[in-house]
GROMACS .gro file of C-alpha atoms in nm:
model
   82
    1ASP     CA    1  -1.532  -0.790  -5.636
    2ASN     CA    2  -1.754  -0.763  -5.941
    3VAL     CA    3  -1.656  -0.403  -6.021
    4SER     CA    4  -1.347  -0.181  -6.005
    5ILE     CA    5  -1.359   0.198  -5.988
    6GLU     CA    6  -1.031   0.372  -6.070
    7TYR     CA    7  -0.921   0.726  -6.153
    8MET     CA    8  -0.697   0.700  -6.459
    9ASN     CA    9  -0.516   1.034  -6.439
   10ALA     CA   10  -0.313   0.988  -6.759
   11ASP     CA   11  -0.629   0.905  -6.957
   12GLY     CA   12  -0.841   1.175  -6.792
   13VAL     CA   13  -1.120   0.933  -6.701
   14ILE     CA   14  -1.276   0.751  -6.412
   15ALA     CA   15  -1.294   0.390  -6.527
   16VAL     CA   16  -1.577   0.169  -6.401
   17ASP     CA   17  -1.500  -0.187  -6.509
   18PHE     CA   18  -1.705  -0.496  -6.435
   19ASN     CA   19  -1.576  -0.851  -6.448
   20GLU     CA   20  -1.632  -0.996  -6.794
   21SER     CA   21  -1.881  -1.245  -6.651
   22VAL     CA   22  -2.104  -0.958  -6.534
   23ASN     CA   23  -2.372  -0.817  -6.766
   24PRO     CA   24  -2.463  -0.507  -6.564
   25ASN     CA   25  -2.779  -0.300  -6.591
   26GLY     CA   26  -2.786   0.012  -6.377
   27LEU     CA   27  -2.656   0.360  -6.299
   28ILE     CA   28  -2.334   0.532  -6.203
   29THR     CA   29  -2.393   0.838  -5.984
   30MET     CA   30  -2.124   1.104  -5.967
   31TYR     CA   31  -2.190   1.249  -5.622
   32ARG     CA   32  -2.029   1.575  -5.509
   33PRO     CA   33  -2.053   1.590  -5.126
   34SER     CA   34  -1.985   1.965  -5.114
   35ASP     CA   35  -2.233   2.067  -5.391
   36LYS     CA   36  -2.536   1.853  -5.479
   37SER     CA   37  -2.608   2.069  -5.784
   38LEU     CA   38  -2.306   1.909  -5.955
   39ASP     CA   39  -2.435   1.551  -5.909
   40TYR     CA   40  -2.524   1.360  -6.223
   41GLN     CA   41  -2.589   1.006  -6.341
   42VAL     CA   42  -2.458   0.789  -6.624
   43ASN     CA   43  -2.630   0.476  -6.753
   44ILE     CA   44  -2.416   0.164  -6.745
   45GLN     CA   45  -2.399   0.062  -7.112
   46SER     CA   46  -2.147  -0.220  -7.099
   47SER     CA   47  -1.894  -0.392  -6.876
   48LYS     CA   48  -1.659  -0.093  -6.924
   49THR     CA   49  -1.767   0.267  -6.870
   50ASN     CA   50  -1.530   0.564  -6.881
   51ILE     CA   51  -1.638   0.895  -6.730
   52PRO     CA   52  -1.437   1.194  -6.859
   53VAL     CA   53  -1.310   1.420  -6.581
   54GLN     CA   54  -1.222   1.732  -6.784
   55LYS     CA   55  -1.548   1.910  -6.694
   56LEU     CA   56  -1.559   1.794  -6.332
   57LYS     CA   57  -1.464   2.039  -6.058
   58LYS     CA   58  -1.149   1.959  -5.866
   59GLY     CA   59  -1.199   1.804  -5.526
   60LEU     CA   60  -1.379   1.508  -5.374
   61TRP     CA   61  -1.624   1.298  -5.575
   62ARG     CA   62  -1.800   0.983  -5.462
   63VAL     CA   63  -1.859   0.738  -5.745
   64LYS     CA   64  -2.170   0.531  -5.664
   65VAL     CA   65  -2.248   0.227  -5.877
   66ASP     CA   66  -2.591   0.061  -5.855
   67TRP     CA   67  -2.658  -0.235  -6.080
   68LYS     CA   68  -2.867  -0.546  -6.116
   69GLU     CA   69  -2.768  -0.884  -6.244
   70ASN     CA   70  -2.998  -1.187  -6.252
   71ASP     CA   71  -3.259  -0.988  -6.055
   72LYS     CA   72  -3.014  -0.930  -5.769
   73ALA     CA   73  -2.920  -0.574  -5.669
   74TYR     CA   74  -2.559  -0.469  -5.609
   75TYR     CA   75  -2.391  -0.150  -5.491
   76ALA     CA   76  -2.034  -0.023  -5.479
   77GLU     CA   77  -1.881   0.317  -5.414
   78LYS     CA   78  -1.542   0.480  -5.407
   79ASP     CA   79  -1.422   0.827  -5.310
   80ILE     CA   80  -1.198   0.988  -5.572
   81PHE     CA   81  -1.011   1.315  -5.529
   82LEU     CA   82  -0.949   1.508  -5.850
   0.00000   0.00000   0.00000
């Protein structure tokens, strides 16, 4: 896969890491299935993006990653329980 999405409990972040060969341009959506008002988006700035979890409500989050590379669209998602 081109991207990994992992909850790093000790670091207090959700880490979204792309392979070094990938130069991503896109968005990470933090989707809260039980409360849409908590959804928000983060621009992908580099091959490594850390999303702090301190202010996120406990429970289920779906991390959705949409990006483009060489004019081709990609998508990945992972459910994370905080």
